[in-house]
Amino acid sequence: MKTNTDLMARRRAALPSGLGQGFEIFVDRAQGAEVWDVEGRRYIDFAGGIAVMNTGHSHPVLQAAMQQQLQRFTHTCFQVLAYESYVELAEKLIQKAPGHFDKKCFFMSTGAEAVENAVKVARAFTKRSALIAFGGGFHGRTLMGMALTGKVVPYKVGFGPFPSEVYHARYPNALHGVSVQDALDSIEAIFKNDVEPSRVAAIILEPVQGEGGFYVAPPEFARALRALCDAHGIVLIADEVQTGAGRTGTWLACEQWGVVPDVITMAKSMAGGMPLSAIIGRAEIMDAPSVGGLGGTYAGNPVAVASALAVLDVFEKENLLARSNAIGQRLRDRLLRLQQQFPKHIAEVRGPGAMVALELCQNGDPHQPDAGLTKRLASEAQKRGLIILTCGVYANVVRILVPLVASDALLDEGLDLLAQSLQAAISA
Ligand code: PMP
C-alpha cells in the first residue's frame, strides 16, 4: 500500500516548495463531503477544495453529464468551432445575475483569469487604466491578480514588479475598527494622493473576503461604492470567485447588497470541480474589447461547461440555496455555543449562508489575533479526521466551506470534532 509519508517524500523531491500543502494527505477517493486517503483513512471535508465542491464530491448528476460530453467531444477551442452548451450556460448565468439591463458572459478556466478579463473589459470600455482594490483582498496568482491582491505574505513576496496603477483602499472591518466611513475615506485619500477618479477604470472587491478572513462588505458600503462609480464613470467589479454559486445562501453574494455590480467574476463551485470561470457584465462593457481580444485555447472547455450546466440542475433539484442557509444556521448556532464556552479564544463567529468563519484571539481581545491557536486547531482537527482551512490577514480565522450536500448528521459529526480539536489546541 502507498502511504502518505512515501508520497510526501516523492512530492518534496519532485515539486517546488513554493507550491504549499495544507495537509500531508494524498486522496484516494471522495464522495459528498467525505474524503478517503491512500491509507484508507476517512476525513470529513469542511474545505471543499477551497469553496469548489458546493455540489459535493463525485456527484452522480455531474459525472453523468461529463461522461456524456466525454463521449461526444472534449475540445474544439470555442473560438474556432463553437458548441451550443457554452451559449446555453452563458444565457443561464446572465439570467441568474442581478440587474435589469442587457448582459453578456464569457468563460475562462481559473478565477485569476476571470479577474484578469474583468480588468481587460473595464479598461477597454473606460479607456482608463487605474484600478482600486482592497487591503486583505485576494484576486489570484497571475501578475494582475497579485497586483490586485491586498496581502503581501505569501502571495506577492519576491514576484514584483507588478502592473502599475493599482491602489489599495481599506476594506470595512467592524471587528478590527475599520468603519464603512473609514473605508470610503481611504478611497478619497487615493483620489487625493495617487490618482484622479477620471483615470480609474474599475473598483474591484469581494462581497465577502475569502482568503482575507471572511469579512463582509456591508450593503451601505456597496451602495456608497455604487454611487461613487456612477459619479465618476468607474466600473464596479464584484469578484465572486469564492462567494458565488450558492455559498452565501444566494446564488451570488452581491444579491444580498441590493446593489448591482457592472461586472461579476465567478469560478470555483460554478463547475463543481472542473476548471471553469465566468465573467458576466453589462453588454456595452463586455463588447468593448476588439474581436480576438478575449478568449483562450481551453477557456469554456466543453466537459467543464457540461459540469457547470449539471451544477445548475443540482442546485435547483436539490434546493441547495435553501440548504446553504440551513447549513449556515446550523454551523453558526453550534459555533456561537462554542464561543460561549471559550469566550477568551473566540473573537467572532460570522458569515452569510454557509460561508462561515470562526475568528480566534487571545485574552478575549479581538485585537490580539491568535495565529498559533488557529494552526494548532487545524492540525488537531486533521488528527481527528476533519479537514478545515484557515485564512485571514492575521492567519487567525477558521473558514468552513463544507459541501452543501452534507447531511445534518455529518455536519454535527464535523462540529463535534471541531469542538474537541479546539479544546485540545487550547490545552496544548
Ligand atoms: N478571486 C477570489 C475571490 C478567490 O478566492 C480566488 C481563489 N481563492 C481567486 C480569485 C483566484 O482563483 P484561481 O485560484 O482559480 O485562479
GROMACS .gro file of C-alpha atoms and ligand atoms in nm:
model
  444
    1MET     CA    1   0.000   0.000   0.000
    2LYS     CA    2   0.118   0.352  -0.077
    3THR     CA    3   0.148   0.573   0.232
    4ASN     CA    4   0.108   0.947   0.271
    5THR     CA    5   0.465   0.961   0.402
    6ASP     CA    6   0.610   0.791   0.092
    7LEU     CA    7   0.411   1.010  -0.140
    8MET     CA    8   0.510   1.324   0.051
    9ALA     CA    9   0.876   1.227   0.009
   10ARG     CA   10   0.825   1.191  -0.367
   11ARG     CA   11   0.634   1.517  -0.373
   12ARG     CA   12   0.911   1.702  -0.189
   13ALA     CA   13   1.172   1.568  -0.430
   14ALA     CA   14   0.980   1.646  -0.749
   15LEU     CA   15   0.776   1.958  -0.674
   16PRO     CA   16   0.887   2.310  -0.580
   17SER     CA   17   0.839   2.412  -0.218
   18GLY     CA   18   0.651   2.727  -0.323
   19LEU     CA   19   0.357   2.502  -0.401
   20GLY     CA   20   0.218   2.493  -0.047
   21GLN     CA   21   0.044   2.190   0.103
   22GLY     CA   22  -0.214   2.231   0.375
   23PHE     CA   23  -0.210   1.869   0.489
   24GLU     CA   24   0.022   1.577   0.428
   25ILE     CA   25  -0.262   1.373   0.287
   26PHE     CA   26  -0.295   1.211  -0.055
   27VAL     CA   27  -0.652   1.144  -0.162
   28ASP     CA   28  -0.775   0.814  -0.299
   29ARG     CA   29  -1.148   0.890  -0.340
   30ALA     CA   30  -1.412   1.135  -0.229
   31GLN     CA   31  -1.790   1.135  -0.201
   32GLY     CA   32  -2.026   1.413  -0.092
   33ALA     CA   33  -1.849   1.582   0.200
   34GLU     CA   34  -1.617   1.291   0.280
   35VAL     CA   35  -1.269   1.208   0.155
   36TRP     CA   36  -1.062   0.889   0.192
   37ASP     CA   37  -0.684   0.895   0.173
   38VAL     CA   38  -0.450   0.640   0.017
   39GLU     CA   39  -0.419   0.465   0.354
   40GLY     CA   40  -0.798   0.418   0.375
   41ARG     CA   41  -0.848   0.684   0.641
   42ARG     CA   42  -1.173   0.883   0.623
   43TYR     CA   43  -1.196   1.262   0.665
   44ILE     CA   44  -1.493   1.493   0.688
   45ASP     CA   45  -1.429   1.767   0.435
   46PHE     CA   46  -1.507   2.118   0.564
   47ALA     CA   47  -1.276   2.267   0.297
   48GLY     CA   48  -1.448   2.154  -0.025
   49GLY     CA   49  -1.130   2.208  -0.227
   50ILE     CA   50  -1.139   2.577  -0.123
   51ALA     CA   51  -1.504   2.652  -0.199
   52VAL     CA   52  -1.519   2.444  -0.517
   53MET     CA   53  -1.733   2.149  -0.412
   54ASN     CA   54  -2.065   2.312  -0.318
   55THR     CA   55  -2.242   2.027  -0.500
   56GLY     CA   56  -2.022   1.770  -0.324
   57HIS     CA   57  -1.755   1.528  -0.441
   58SER     CA   58  -1.841   1.276  -0.714
   59HIS     CA   59  -2.196   1.394  -0.768
   60PRO     CA   60  -2.366   1.139  -1.000
   61VAL     CA   61  -2.551   1.408  -1.199
   62LEU     CA   62  -2.225   1.593  -1.273
   63GLN     CA   63  -2.050   1.266  -1.353
   64ALA     CA   64  -2.322   1.160  -1.598
   65ALA     CA   65  -2.318   1.498  -1.773
   66MET     CA   66  -1.938   1.488  -1.807
   67GLN     CA   67  -1.939   1.124  -1.924
   68GLN     CA   68  -2.187   1.209  -2.194
   69GLN     CA   69  -1.978   1.504  -2.310
   70LEU     CA   70  -1.657   1.297  -2.294
   71GLN     CA   71  -1.807   1.060  -2.546
   72ARG     CA   72  -1.915   1.335  -2.786
   73PHE     CA   73  -1.601   1.556  -2.789
   74THR     CA   74  -1.367   1.709  -2.534
   75HIS     CA   75  -1.213   2.007  -2.712
   76THR     CA   76  -1.250   2.216  -3.023
   77CYS     CA   77  -1.144   2.558  -2.890
   78PHE     CA   78  -1.466   2.756  -2.870
   79GLN     CA   79  -1.331   3.044  -3.078
   80VAL     CA   80  -1.256   2.800  -3.362
   81LEU     CA   81  -1.554   2.562  -3.356
   82ALA     CA   82  -1.842   2.654  -3.126
   83TYR     CA   83  -2.085   2.435  -2.930
   84GLU     CA   84  -2.434   2.514  -2.804
   85SER     CA   85  -2.369   2.425  -2.439
   86TYR     CA   86  -2.131   2.723  -2.399
   87VAL     CA   87  -2.402   2.963  -2.518
   88GLU     CA   88  -2.666   2.789  -2.306
   89LEU     CA   89  -2.453   2.825  -1.992
   90ALA     CA   90  -2.385   3.193  -2.069
   91GLU     CA   91  -2.760   3.254  -2.114
   92LYS     CA   92  -2.837   3.084  -1.784
   93LEU     CA   93  -2.570   3.269  -1.586
   94ILE     CA   94  -2.685   3.601  -1.734
   95GLN     CA   95  -3.038   3.519  -1.622
   96LYS     CA   96  -2.921   3.445  -1.269
   97ALA     CA   97  -2.713   3.763  -1.234
   98PRO     CA   98  -2.879   4.074  -1.088
   99GLY     CA   99  -2.953   4.389  -1.292
  100HIS     CA  100  -3.230   4.482  -1.535
  101PHE     CA  101  -3.004   4.560  -1.828
  102ASP     CA  102  -2.851   4.372  -2.121
  103LYS     CA  103  -2.568   4.147  -2.008
  104LYS     CA  104  -2.311   3.927  -2.175
  105CYS     CA  105  -2.096   3.646  -2.042
  106PHE     CA  106  -1.785   3.455  -2.147
  107PHE     CA  107  -1.570   3.185  -1.995
  108MET     CA  108  -1.212   3.131  -1.888
  109SER     CA  109  -1.063   2.846  -1.684
  110THR     CA  110  -0.946   2.990  -1.349
  111GLY     CA  111  -1.055   3.253  -1.103
  112ALA     CA  112  -0.743   3.458  -1.169
  113GLU     CA  113  -0.819   3.459  -1.542
  114ALA     CA  114  -1.173   3.577  -1.472
  115VAL     CA  115  -1.027   3.867  -1.273
  116GLU     CA  116  -0.775   3.946  -1.547
  117ASN     CA  117  -1.054   3.956  -1.803
  118ALA     CA  118  -1.283   4.168  -1.586
  119VAL     CA  119  -0.999   4.421  -1.576
  120LYS     CA  120  -0.949   4.391  -1.952
  121VAL     CA  121  -1.315   4.467  -2.035
  122ALA     CA  122  -1.325   4.752  -1.781
  123ARG     CA  123  -1.011   4.911  -1.926
  124ALA     CA  124  -1.126   4.866  -2.287
  125PHE     CA  125  -1.464   5.020  -2.205
  126THR     CA  126  -1.348   5.316  -1.997
  127LYS     CA  127  -1.023   5.371  -2.188
  128ARG     CA  128  -0.871   5.428  -1.844
  129SER     CA  129  -0.601   5.234  -1.665
  130ALA     CA  130  -0.608   5.278  -1.286
  131LEU     CA  131  -0.764   5.019  -1.055
  132ILE     CA  132  -0.872   5.027  -0.693
  133ALA     CA  133  -0.874   4.709  -0.487
  134PHE     CA  134  -0.878   4.649  -0.110
  135GLY     CA  135  -0.641   4.551   0.165
  136GLY     CA  136  -0.696   4.187   0.259
  137GLY     CA  137  -0.848   4.111  -0.081
  138PHE     CA  138  -0.741   3.810  -0.285
  139HIS     CA  139  -0.774   3.801  -0.662
  140GLY     CA  140  -0.536   3.530  -0.784
  141ARG     CA  141  -0.177   3.442  -0.857
  142THR     CA  142  -0.129   3.590  -1.206
  143LEU     CA  143   0.062   3.918  -1.223
  144MET     CA  144  -0.252   4.137  -1.227
  145GLY     CA  145  -0.417   3.903  -0.975
  146MET     CA  146  -0.122   3.951  -0.742
  147ALA     CA  147  -0.115   4.325  -0.801
  148LEU     CA  148  -0.483   4.347  -0.701
  149THR     CA  149  -0.438   4.115  -0.403
  150GLY     CA  150  -0.405   4.310  -0.080
  151LYS     CA  151  -0.187   4.068   0.113
  152VAL     CA  152   0.188   4.054   0.065
  153VAL     CA  153   0.280   3.736   0.255
  154PRO     CA  154   0.282   3.482   0.098
  155TYR     CA  155   0.125   3.586  -0.230
  156LYS     CA  156   0.345   3.870  -0.351
  157VAL     CA  157   0.683   3.810  -0.191
  158GLY     CA  158   0.961   3.814  -0.449
  159PHE     CA  159   0.733   3.838  -0.753
  160GLY     CA  160   0.734   4.209  -0.835
  161PRO     CA  161   0.730   4.444  -1.008
  162PHE     CA  162   0.356   4.427  -1.050
  163PRO     CA  163   0.142   4.604  -1.310
  164SER     CA  164   0.132   4.970  -1.218
  165GLU     CA  165  -0.164   5.190  -1.124
  166VAL     CA  166  -0.321   4.951  -0.876
  167TYR     CA  167  -0.417   5.121  -0.549
  168HIS     CA  168  -0.543   4.964  -0.231
  169ALA     CA  169  -0.817   5.111  -0.015
  170ARG     CA  170  -0.923   4.980   0.326
  171TYR     CA  171  -1.191   4.712   0.340
  172PRO     CA  172  -1.456   4.774   0.607
  173ASN     CA  173  -1.396   4.558   0.911
  174ALA     CA  174  -1.606   4.640   1.216
  175LEU     CA  175  -1.429   4.385   1.438
  176HIS     CA  176  -1.091   4.548   1.372
  177GLY     CA  177  -1.209   4.906   1.387
  178VAL     CA  178  -1.244   4.995   1.017
  179SER     CA  179  -1.585   5.157   0.971
  180VAL     CA  180  -1.760   5.195   0.637
  181GLN     CA  181  -1.674   5.566   0.656
  182ASP     CA  182  -1.305   5.485   0.720
  183ALA     CA  183  -1.305   5.263   0.412
  184LEU     CA  184  -1.471   5.532   0.198
  185ASP     CA  185  -1.228   5.792   0.332
  186SER     CA  186  -0.940   5.571   0.221
  187ILE     CA  187  -1.075   5.581  -0.136
  188GLU     CA  188  -1.098   5.960  -0.115
  189ALA     CA  189  -0.736   5.957   0.004
  190ILE     CA  190  -0.636   5.762  -0.310
  191PHE     CA  191  -0.816   6.024  -0.522
  192LYS     CA  192  -0.625   6.293  -0.333
  193ASN     CA  193  -0.282   6.130  -0.311
  194ASP     CA  194  -0.248   5.894  -0.607
  195VAL     CA  195  -0.486   5.924  -0.899
  196GLU     CA  196  -0.781   6.134  -1.011
  197PRO     CA  197  -1.114   5.947  -1.030
  198SER     CA  198  -1.147   6.019  -1.403
  199ARG     CA  199  -0.848   5.789  -1.463
  200VAL     CA  200  -0.987   5.498  -1.260
  201ALA     CA  201  -1.120   5.215  -1.476
  202ALA     CA  202  -1.258   4.992  -1.202
  203ILE     CA  203  -1.307   4.927  -0.835
  204ILE     CA  204  -1.288   4.555  -0.758
  205LEU     CA  205  -1.392   4.388  -0.435
  206GLU     CA  206  -1.506   4.060  -0.290
  207PRO     CA  207  -1.853   4.088  -0.129
  208VAL     CA  208  -1.708   3.868   0.146
  209GLN     CA  209  -1.329   3.848   0.160
  210GLY     CA  210  -1.231   3.483   0.117
  211GLU     CA  211  -0.859   3.439   0.180
  212GLY     CA  212  -0.866   3.767   0.375
  213GLY     CA  213  -1.077   3.625   0.659
  214PHE     CA  214  -1.450   3.611   0.566
  215TYR     CA  215  -1.502   3.979   0.647
  216VAL     CA  216  -1.828   4.103   0.497
  217ALA     CA  217  -1.874   4.426   0.297
  218PRO     CA  218  -2.198   4.573   0.436
  219PRO     CA  219  -2.475   4.684   0.195
  220GLU     CA  220  -2.423   5.052   0.288
  221PHE     CA  221  -2.062   5.022   0.172
  222ALA     CA  222  -2.172   4.864  -0.157
  223ARG     CA  223  -2.430   5.142  -0.202
  224ALA     CA  224  -2.164   5.408  -0.146
  225LEU     CA  225  -1.928   5.236  -0.393
  226ARG     CA  226  -2.209   5.218  -0.649
  227ALA     CA  227  -2.273   5.592  -0.609
  228LEU     CA  228  -1.902   5.669  -0.636
  229CYS     CA  229  -1.867   5.457  -0.950
  230ASP     CA  230  -2.175   5.619  -1.105
  231ALA     CA  231  -2.048   5.966  -1.026
  232HIS     CA  232  -1.710   5.907  -1.186
  233GLY     CA  233  -1.785   5.655  -1.464
  234ILE     CA  234  -1.594   5.377  -1.287
  235VAL     CA  235  -1.678   5.008  -1.346
  236LEU     CA  236  -1.777   4.823  -1.027
  237ILE     CA  237  -1.647   4.465  -1.031
  238ALA     CA  238  -1.765   4.207  -0.777
  239ASP     CA  239  -1.518   3.921  -0.751
  240GLU     CA  240  -1.750   3.632  -0.664
  241VAL     CA  241  -1.499   3.358  -0.733
  242GLN     CA  242  -1.526   3.230  -0.375
  243THR     CA  243  -1.866   3.370  -0.271
  244GLY     CA  244  -2.054   3.270  -0.588
  245ALA     CA  245  -2.255   2.958  -0.677
  246GLY     CA  246  -2.463   2.948  -0.363
  247ARG     CA  247  -2.200   2.959  -0.090
  248THR     CA  248  -2.357   3.259   0.085
  249GLY     CA  249  -2.719   3.141   0.064
  250THR     CA  250  -2.798   3.329  -0.257
  251TRP     CA  251  -2.662   3.235  -0.600
  252LEU     CA  252  -2.439   3.543  -0.585
  253ALA     CA  253  -2.345   3.723  -0.265
  254CYS     CA  254  -2.400   4.066  -0.426
  255GLU     CA  255  -2.774   3.990  -0.440
  256GLN     CA  256  -2.774   4.050  -0.064
  257TRP     CA  257  -2.635   4.402  -0.114
  258GLY     CA  258  -2.930   4.517  -0.319
  259VAL     CA  259  -2.661   4.684  -0.531
  260VAL     CA  260  -2.584   4.573  -0.884
  261PRO     CA  261  -2.220   4.548  -0.996
  262ASP     CA  262  -2.130   4.619  -1.359
  263VAL     CA  263  -1.914   4.308  -1.391
  264ILE     CA  264  -1.911   3.985  -1.187
  265THR     CA  265  -1.645   3.714  -1.182
  266MET     CA  266  -1.724   3.353  -1.091
  267ALA     CA  267  -1.525   3.028  -1.079
  268LYS     CA  268  -1.476   2.753  -0.819
  269SER     CA  269  -1.814   2.589  -0.738
  270MET     CA  270  -1.986   2.700  -1.061
  271ALA     CA  271  -1.847   2.389  -1.236
  272GLY     CA  272  -1.823   2.153  -0.937
  273GLY     CA  273  -1.450   2.090  -0.960
  274MET     CA  274  -1.386   2.138  -1.331
  275PRO     CA  275  -1.169   2.435  -1.429
  276LEU     CA  276  -1.415   2.696  -1.549
  277SER     CA  277  -1.462   3.063  -1.468
  278ALA     CA  278  -1.706   3.324  -1.591
  279ILE     CA  279  -1.715   3.697  -1.649
  280ILE     CA  280  -2.068   3.837  -1.657
  281GLY     CA  281  -2.135   4.205  -1.713
  282ARG     CA  282  -2.314   4.492  -1.879
  283ALA     CA  283  -2.331   4.425  -2.253
  284GLU     CA  284  -2.170   4.754  -2.353
  285ILE     CA  285  -1.872   4.692  -2.122
  286MET     CA  286  -1.830   4.332  -2.232
  287ASP     CA  287  -1.847   4.431  -2.600
  288ALA     CA  288  -1.573   4.695  -2.567
  289PRO     CA  289  -1.266   4.478  -2.649
  290SER     CA  290  -1.191   4.428  -3.017
  291VAL     CA  291  -1.254   4.094  -3.190
  292GLY     CA  292  -0.992   3.841  -3.084
  293GLY     CA  293  -0.903   4.033  -2.767
  294LEU     CA  294  -1.082   3.784  -2.542
  295GLY     CA  295  -1.067   3.407  -2.512
  296GLY     CA  296  -0.817   3.127  -2.459
  297THR     CA  297  -0.740   2.784  -2.601
  298TYR     CA  298  -0.910   2.588  -2.323
  299ALA     CA  299  -1.146   2.858  -2.199
  300GLY     CA  300  -1.500   2.726  -2.177
  301ASN     CA  301  -1.394   2.364  -2.221
  302PRO     CA  302  -1.699   2.155  -2.317
  303VAL     CA  303  -1.657   1.898  -2.036
  304ALA     CA  304  -1.629   2.178  -1.780
  305VAL     CA  305  -1.933   2.351  -1.933
  306ALA     CA  306  -2.132   2.024  -1.914
  307SER     CA  307  -2.039   2.002  -1.547
  308ALA     CA  308  -2.146   2.363  -1.485
  309LEU     CA  309  -2.485   2.304  -1.651
  310ALA     CA  310  -2.527   2.000  -1.426
  311VAL     CA  311  -2.438   2.215  -1.122
  312LEU     CA  312  -2.730   2.446  -1.211
  313ASP     CA  313  -2.965   2.143  -1.232
  314VAL     CA  314  -2.844   2.008  -0.900
  315PHE     CA  315  -2.891   2.345  -0.729
  316GLU     CA  316  -3.249   2.351  -0.849
  317LYS     CA  317  -3.342   1.986  -0.790
  318GLU     CA  318  -3.175   1.960  -0.451
  319ASN     CA  319  -3.275   2.308  -0.339
  320LEU     CA  320  -2.917   2.388  -0.248
  321LEU     CA  321  -2.970   2.760  -0.183
  322ALA     CA  322  -3.212   2.676   0.097
  323ARG     CA  323  -2.967   2.411   0.214
  324SER     CA  324  -2.684   2.668   0.214
  325ASN     CA  325  -2.884   2.885   0.454
  326ALA     CA  326  -2.985   2.590   0.673
  327ILE     CA  327  -2.626   2.465   0.692
  328GLY     CA  328  -2.507   2.817   0.777
  329GLN     CA  329  -2.764   2.842   1.055
  330ARG     CA  330  -2.660   2.505   1.198
  331LEU     CA  331  -2.290   2.595   1.183
  332ARG     CA  332  -2.341   2.939   1.340
  333ASP     CA  333  -2.567   2.805   1.619
  334ARG     CA  334  -2.309   2.550   1.719
  335LEU     CA  335  -2.010   2.783   1.684
  336LEU     CA  336  -2.183   3.054   1.888
  337ARG     CA  337  -2.231   2.798   2.165
  338LEU     CA  338  -1.863   2.718   2.134
  339GLN     CA  339  -1.789   3.090   2.167
  340GLN     CA  340  -1.984   3.095   2.495
  341GLN     CA  341  -1.774   2.803   2.611
  342PHE     CA  342  -1.443   2.964   2.504
  343PRO     CA  343  -1.504   3.342   2.520
  344LYS     CA  344  -1.135   3.416   2.567
  345HIS     CA  345  -1.040   3.237   2.247
  346ILE     CA  346  -1.324   3.303   2.003
  347ALA     CA  347  -1.349   3.667   1.894
  348GLU     CA  348  -1.631   3.627   1.645
  349VAL     CA  349  -1.849   3.385   1.451
  350ARG     CA  350  -1.961   3.536   1.119
  351GLY     CA  351  -2.052   3.495   0.756
  352PRO     CA  352  -2.360   3.478   0.534
  353GLY     CA  353  -2.522   3.148   0.434
  354ALA     CA  354  -2.279   2.859   0.454
  355MET     CA  355  -1.971   3.089   0.430
  356VAL     CA  356  -1.900   3.071   0.800
  357ALA     CA  357  -1.586   3.166   0.991
  358LEU     CA  358  -1.458   3.145   1.344
  359GLU     CA  359  -1.203   3.412   1.441
  360LEU     CA  360  -0.960   3.324   1.719
  361CYS     CA  361  -0.795   3.565   1.961
  362GLN     CA  362  -0.606   3.581   2.290
  363ASN     CA  363  -0.745   3.706   2.619
  364GLY     CA  364  -1.091   3.765   2.470
  365ASP     CA  365  -0.949   4.062   2.278
  366PRO     CA  366  -1.020   4.069   1.902
  367HIS     CA  367  -0.715   4.292   1.860
  368GLN     CA  368  -0.487   4.010   1.977
  369PRO     CA  369  -0.517   3.757   1.693
  370ASP     CA  370  -0.412   3.402   1.780
  371ALA     CA  371  -0.250   3.254   1.469
  372GLY     CA  372  -0.079   2.984   1.676
  373LEU     CA  373  -0.404   2.852   1.818
  374THR     CA  374  -0.558   2.859   1.469
  375LYS     CA  375  -0.276   2.648   1.328
  376ARG     CA  376  -0.293   2.403   1.617
  377LEU     CA  377  -0.669   2.375   1.575
  378ALA     CA  378  -0.636   2.277   1.206
  379SER     CA  379  -0.373   2.020   1.297
  380GLU     CA  380  -0.576   1.875   1.588
  381ALA     CA  381  -0.876   1.855   1.355
  382GLN     CA  382  -0.674   1.663   1.097
  383LYS     CA  383  -0.568   1.413   1.366
  384ARG     CA  384  -0.936   1.358   1.443
  385GLY     CA  385  -1.042   1.319   1.079
  386LEU     CA  386  -1.171   1.669   0.998
  387ILE     CA  387  -1.029   1.895   0.726
  388ILE     CA  388  -1.063   2.268   0.798
  389LEU     CA  389  -0.896   2.563   0.629
  390THR     CA  390  -0.754   2.872   0.791
  391CYS     CA  391  -0.739   3.222   0.644
  392GLY     CA  392  -0.726   3.587   0.744
  393VAL     CA  393  -0.487   3.878   0.725
  394TYR     CA  394  -0.366   3.770   1.069
  395ALA     CA  395  -0.395   3.395   0.993
  396ASN     CA  396  -0.636   3.360   1.285
  397VAL     CA  397  -0.958   3.262   1.110
  398VAL     CA  398  -1.102   2.915   1.055
  399ARG     CA  399  -1.327   2.909   0.750
  400ILE     CA  400  -1.589   2.649   0.677
  401LEU     CA  401  -1.664   2.571   0.314
  402VAL     CA  402  -1.836   2.236   0.358
  403PRO     CA  403  -2.017   2.094   0.052
  404LEU     CA  404  -2.385   2.190   0.059
  405VAL     CA  405  -2.488   1.826   0.016
  406ALA     CA  406  -2.360   1.735   0.366
  407SER     CA  407  -2.628   1.585   0.592
  408ASP     CA  408  -2.706   1.729   0.935
  409ALA     CA  409  -2.556   1.417   1.091
  410LEU     CA  410  -2.227   1.468   0.907
  411LEU     CA  411  -2.220   1.839   0.993
  412ASP     CA  412  -2.275   1.757   1.360
  413GLU     CA  413  -2.004   1.493   1.350
  414GLY     CA  414  -1.766   1.750   1.199
  415LEU     CA  415  -1.867   2.016   1.451
  416ASP     CA  416  -1.811   1.772   1.739
  417LEU     CA  417  -1.461   1.708   1.606
  418LEU     CA  418  -1.405   2.083   1.571
  419ALA     CA  419  -1.507   2.140   1.934
  420GLN     CA  420  -1.281   1.858   2.057
  421SER     CA  421  -0.996   1.990   1.845
  422LEU     CA  422  -1.034   2.342   1.983
  423GLN     CA  423  -1.029   2.209   2.338
  424ALA     CA  424  -0.711   2.012   2.258
  425ALA     CA  425  -0.548   2.306   2.079
  426ILE     CA  426  -0.618   2.536   2.376
  427SER     CA  427  -0.478   2.280   2.624
  428ALA     CA  428  -0.169   2.210   2.410
  429PMP     N1  429  -1.063   3.564  -0.655
  429PMP     C1  430  -1.105   3.514  -0.537
  429PMP     C2  431  -1.204   3.592  -0.458
  429PMP     C3  432  -1.058   3.390  -0.492
  429PMP     O1  433  -1.099   3.342  -0.374
  429PMP     C4  434  -0.966   3.318  -0.572
  429PMP     C5  435  -0.911   3.183  -0.529
  429PMP     N2  436  -0.902   3.159  -0.395
  429PMP     C6  437  -0.925   3.375  -0.694
  429PMP     C7  438  -0.976   3.497  -0.733
  429PMP     C8  439  -0.827   3.303  -0.783
  429PMP     O2  440  -0.885   3.188  -0.834
  429PMP     P1  441  -0.793   3.074  -0.901
  429PMP     O3  442  -0.713   3.014  -0.790
  429PMP     O4  443  -0.891   2.979  -0.962
  429PMP     O5  444  -0.708   3.141  -1.002
   0.00000   0.00000   0.00000
